[in-house]
Short mmCIF file of C-alpha atoms in Angstrom, two decimals:
data_model
loop_
_atom_site.label_atom_id
_atom_site.label_comp_id
_atom_site.label_asym_id
_atom_site.label_seq_id
_atom_site.Cartn_x
_atom_site.Cartn_y
_atom_site.Cartn_z
CA MET A 1 87.80 105.32 103.91
CA PRO A 2 86.04 102.98 102.21
CA ASP A 3 86.79 101.19 98.69
CA ALA A 4 85.70 103.62 96.61
CA THR A 5 86.09 101.47 93.29
CA PRO A 6 83.04 102.30 91.12
CA ASP A 7 80.31 99.96 91.34
CA THR A 8 79.12 98.99 87.71
CA SER A 9 76.75 96.02 88.42
CA THR A 10 73.31 98.17 87.91
CA VAL A 11 73.40 100.10 84.77
CA LEU A 12 70.01 102.89 85.27
CA PRO A 13 67.60 103.86 82.80
CA ALA A 14 68.81 106.91 80.79
CA LEU A 15 66.12 110.11 81.62
CA PRO A 16 63.60 110.61 78.59
CA ALA A 17 63.46 113.69 76.63
CA LEU A 18 62.94 117.03 78.12
CA SER A 19 60.03 117.60 76.25
CA ALA A 20 58.84 114.17 77.96
CA GLN A 21 60.07 115.30 81.19
CA ALA A 22 58.04 118.42 80.62
CA GLU A 23 54.56 116.54 80.20
CA ARG A 24 55.45 114.26 83.48
CA LEU A 25 55.88 117.82 85.58
CA ILE A 26 52.55 119.50 84.12
CA GLU A 27 50.85 115.72 84.20
CA LEU A 28 52.00 115.83 88.29
CA GLY A 29 50.79 119.58 88.71
CA VAL A 30 54.50 120.89 89.53
CA HIS A 31 54.11 123.65 87.43
CA GLU A 32 51.12 124.94 89.23
CA ILE A 33 53.08 124.66 92.52
CA ALA A 34 56.21 126.27 91.07
CA GLY A 35 53.51 129.12 89.83
CA LEU A 36 54.78 128.55 86.38
CA SER A 37 52.73 127.72 83.31
CA ALA A 38 52.81 124.72 81.40
CA GLU A 39 53.71 126.52 78.36
CA GLU A 40 56.51 128.15 80.15
CA ILE A 41 57.66 124.50 81.27
CA ARG A 42 57.55 123.11 77.43
CA THR A 43 58.95 126.11 75.85
CA PHE A 44 61.56 125.87 78.13
CA ALA A 45 61.97 122.32 77.16
CA ALA A 46 61.97 122.78 73.53
CA GLU A 47 64.51 125.58 73.41
CA THR A 48 66.89 123.81 75.75
CA ASP A 49 70.10 121.48 74.96
CA GLY A 50 69.88 118.63 77.31
CA GLU A 51 70.23 115.44 75.82
CA GLY A 52 70.71 112.89 79.05
CA ALA A 53 69.99 115.55 81.61
CA LEU A 54 67.05 116.04 84.19
CA LEU A 55 64.55 119.10 83.89
CA ALA A 56 64.57 120.77 87.72
CA VAL A 57 62.41 122.86 89.04
CA HIS A 58 64.31 125.59 91.39
CA PRO A 59 63.61 124.26 95.22
CA ASP A 60 62.87 128.20 95.96
CA ARG A 61 59.64 127.74 93.14
CA ALA A 62 59.02 124.07 93.87
CA PRO A 63 60.07 123.06 97.41
CA ALA A 64 60.83 119.71 98.80
CA SER A 65 57.11 119.36 101.09
CA ALA A 66 55.49 119.72 97.58
CA LEU A 67 57.45 117.38 95.43
CA ALA A 68 57.38 114.39 97.80
CA PRO A 69 53.68 113.27 97.79
CA LEU A 70 53.97 113.67 94.09
CA LEU A 71 56.31 110.41 94.34
CA ARG A 72 54.95 106.94 93.47
CA ARG A 73 56.21 103.13 94.31
CA ASP A 74 53.48 100.23 94.78
CA GLY A 75 50.82 102.61 94.38
CA LYS A 76 51.87 104.40 97.51
CA PRO A 77 52.90 107.79 97.47
CA GLY A 78 55.97 108.89 99.18
CA PHE A 79 56.04 111.12 102.40
CA VAL A 80 58.82 112.96 104.14
CA VAL A 81 59.84 111.54 107.73
CA LEU A 82 57.46 113.00 110.61
CA ASP A 83 61.62 114.31 112.60
CA MET A 84 62.12 116.90 109.32
CA PRO A 85 59.02 119.28 109.43
CA ASP A 86 61.60 121.63 108.60
CA VAL A 87 62.61 119.85 105.36
CA ASP A 88 61.80 123.12 103.22
CA GLU A 89 64.76 124.83 104.90
CA PHE A 90 67.62 122.86 103.93
CA GLY A 91 68.91 124.79 101.15
CA PRO A 92 71.57 124.67 98.49
CA PHE A 93 75.13 123.76 100.42
CA ALA A 94 78.39 123.94 97.90
CA VAL A 95 76.72 124.44 95.10
CA GLU A 96 75.56 127.18 93.16
CA LEU A 97 72.47 126.70 91.04
CA PRO A 98 71.19 128.82 88.26
CA ASP A 99 69.16 132.03 88.57
CA ALA A 100 66.11 130.69 87.12
CA PRO A 101 62.86 128.79 87.84
CA LEU A 102 64.50 126.21 85.11
CA TYR A 103 67.50 124.76 84.63
CA VAL A 104 69.13 121.44 83.99
CA VAL A 105 71.49 118.93 85.81
CA THR A 106 73.75 117.22 83.88
CA GLY A 107 75.49 113.94 84.05
CA VAL A 108 73.22 112.53 87.22
CA ASP A 109 75.15 109.67 88.78
CA ARG A 110 73.56 108.03 91.99
CA GLY A 111 76.94 106.73 93.81
CA ASP A 112 76.73 103.43 94.19
CA HIS A 113 80.49 103.50 94.95
CA MET A 114 79.99 105.22 97.85
CA ALA A 115 77.61 103.49 99.47
CA ASN A 116 78.81 102.67 103.66
CA TRP A 117 80.64 106.38 102.87
CA SER A 118 79.62 109.46 105.41
CA PRO A 119 78.52 112.53 103.75
CA ASP A 120 81.80 113.89 105.45
CA GLU A 121 83.91 111.22 102.94
CA ALA A 122 81.95 111.33 100.08
CA LEU A 123 81.84 115.95 99.65
CA PRO A 124 85.61 115.71 99.00
CA ALA A 125 85.71 112.95 96.93
CA LEU A 126 82.82 114.23 94.90
CA THR A 127 84.74 117.44 94.08
CA LYS A 128 87.75 115.76 92.74
CA GLU A 129 86.08 114.39 90.49
CA ASP A 130 84.56 118.15 89.12
CA ARG A 131 80.74 116.91 90.44
CA THR A 132 78.91 118.60 93.06
CA PRO A 133 75.92 116.38 95.09
CA LEU A 134 72.20 116.65 93.93
CA LEU A 135 70.08 119.16 96.22
CA LEU A 136 67.30 117.23 97.91
CA THR A 137 64.71 118.85 95.42
CA GLU A 138 66.34 117.39 92.13
CA GLY A 139 66.96 114.03 94.03
CA ILE A 140 63.25 113.92 94.24
CA GLN A 141 62.35 115.22 90.79
CA TRP A 142 65.23 112.55 89.46
CA VAL A 143 62.82 109.80 90.87
CA LEU A 144 59.66 111.52 89.36
CA GLN A 145 60.76 110.80 86.07
CA GLU A 146 62.55 107.58 86.33
CA PRO A 147 61.14 105.92 89.43
CA ALA A 148 63.15 102.64 88.63
CA VAL A 149 66.84 104.85 90.07
CA LEU A 150 65.06 103.87 93.56
CA GLU A 151 65.61 100.60 94.48
CA ARG A 152 66.00 98.66 97.51
CA SER A 153 69.30 98.77 98.84
CA ARG A 154 70.67 100.86 96.06
CA CYS A 155 69.03 103.85 97.62
CA PHE A 156 70.81 108.08 97.78
CA MET A 157 71.56 111.06 99.71
CA THR A 158 71.57 114.22 98.68
CA ILE A 159 74.03 116.28 100.50
CA GLY A 160 73.71 119.24 98.24
CA SER A 161 70.98 120.35 100.59
CA ARG A 162 71.53 121.46 103.91
CA LEU A 163 70.03 123.41 107.19
CA ARG A 164 72.32 126.15 108.50
CA LYS A 165 71.38 126.37 112.24
CA PRO A 166 70.98 130.06 113.96
CA ASN A 167 74.57 130.27 115.37
CA GLY A 168 76.07 129.32 111.85
CA SER A 169 76.67 125.87 112.64
CA MET A 170 75.47 122.86 109.82
CA ASP A 171 72.52 120.65 111.35
CA ALA A 172 74.11 117.37 111.55
CA ARG A 173 71.27 115.95 109.58
CA THR A 174 71.35 114.95 105.86
CA PRO A 175 68.78 114.70 103.25
CA ALA A 176 68.41 111.29 102.02
CA ILE A 177 65.69 109.52 99.46
CA TRP A 178 64.93 105.42 100.39
CA ILE A 179 62.19 103.35 100.69
CA SER A 180 60.29 102.85 104.08
CA ASN A 181 60.08 99.55 105.56
CA GLY A 182 56.80 100.20 107.19
CA SER A 183 58.68 99.86 110.98
CA GLY A 184 58.33 102.68 113.27
CA ARG A 185 55.92 106.27 112.93
CA ASP A 186 56.85 105.38 109.20
CA GLY A 187 53.61 103.14 110.08
CA ARG A 188 52.91 99.69 108.46
CA GLU A 189 50.99 101.33 105.78
CA ARG A 190 53.57 102.91 103.78
CA ARG A 191 55.83 100.00 103.69
CA ASN A 192 57.36 100.49 100.08
CA ALA A 193 56.81 103.86 99.53
CA PRO A 194 59.01 106.41 99.06
CA LYS A 195 60.82 108.08 101.61
CA VAL A 196 62.43 111.60 101.99
CA GLY A 197 64.36 111.37 105.67
CA TRP A 198 67.35 112.09 106.80
CA CYS A 199 71.04 110.72 108.32
CA TRP A 200 73.47 111.93 110.71
CA TRP A 201 76.50 113.79 108.54
CA ASN A 202 79.25 111.48 109.91
CA ASN A 203 77.59 108.11 110.10
CA ARG A 204 78.15 105.50 106.77
CA HIS A 205 75.00 103.59 105.46
CA THR A 206 76.20 100.16 103.40
CA TRP A 207 72.54 100.76 101.05
CA LEU A 208 72.75 104.60 100.27
CA GLY A 209 75.38 106.46 97.81
CA PHE A 210 75.42 110.33 96.94
CA ALA A 211 73.73 110.93 94.19
CA SER A 212 75.43 113.65 92.07
CA THR A 213 75.80 116.57 89.08
CA THR A 214 78.53 117.25 86.37
CA GLY A 215 76.63 120.37 86.63
CA ARG A 216 73.82 122.70 85.95
CA SER A 217 72.81 125.55 83.47
CA SER A 218 69.29 127.49 82.26
#
């Protein structure tokens, strides 16, 4: 297994107050995607104790396919790779979500110290640390609130979302969020754009950590 020494070279920006995050979601129209009013989101943020936490919309209300195009980097919108048309079928895996349209995600970390680990290696290590991996939708919403957390050579996987096949086995693809190089089917015009893609469950990538959380509550 790769070295698990924590990487302390990068300090990630703190998340804004929940009230500011609520306004950001409203500005982007996420409340409309989720079938919520702006007031519902504002009220939840005002009544919830979540300093340093991420305000998240349940994936049943705001799927990855609707959130990814809202991402921006260098003025370019985010996108989902062409060979992941089933992105919204990747559901919670090894994660329990609050039964509510809105909830908070605490202690979010990018998992840089697990770069060059495979998802198969990272999941039990996160469990041992009393952490659970982020869902893809949570990862996207984190970048929507703090675009600076997505850096070249320091991007992240969101292995809290996986796809179960009809035969009951797990699809070997695992979602990740990184920055396009504009090569291949991405298209040159998408260079530097935020990208939702996938990697194999048993593969390692030096530039992908494993985003995780200490807990979720509504």
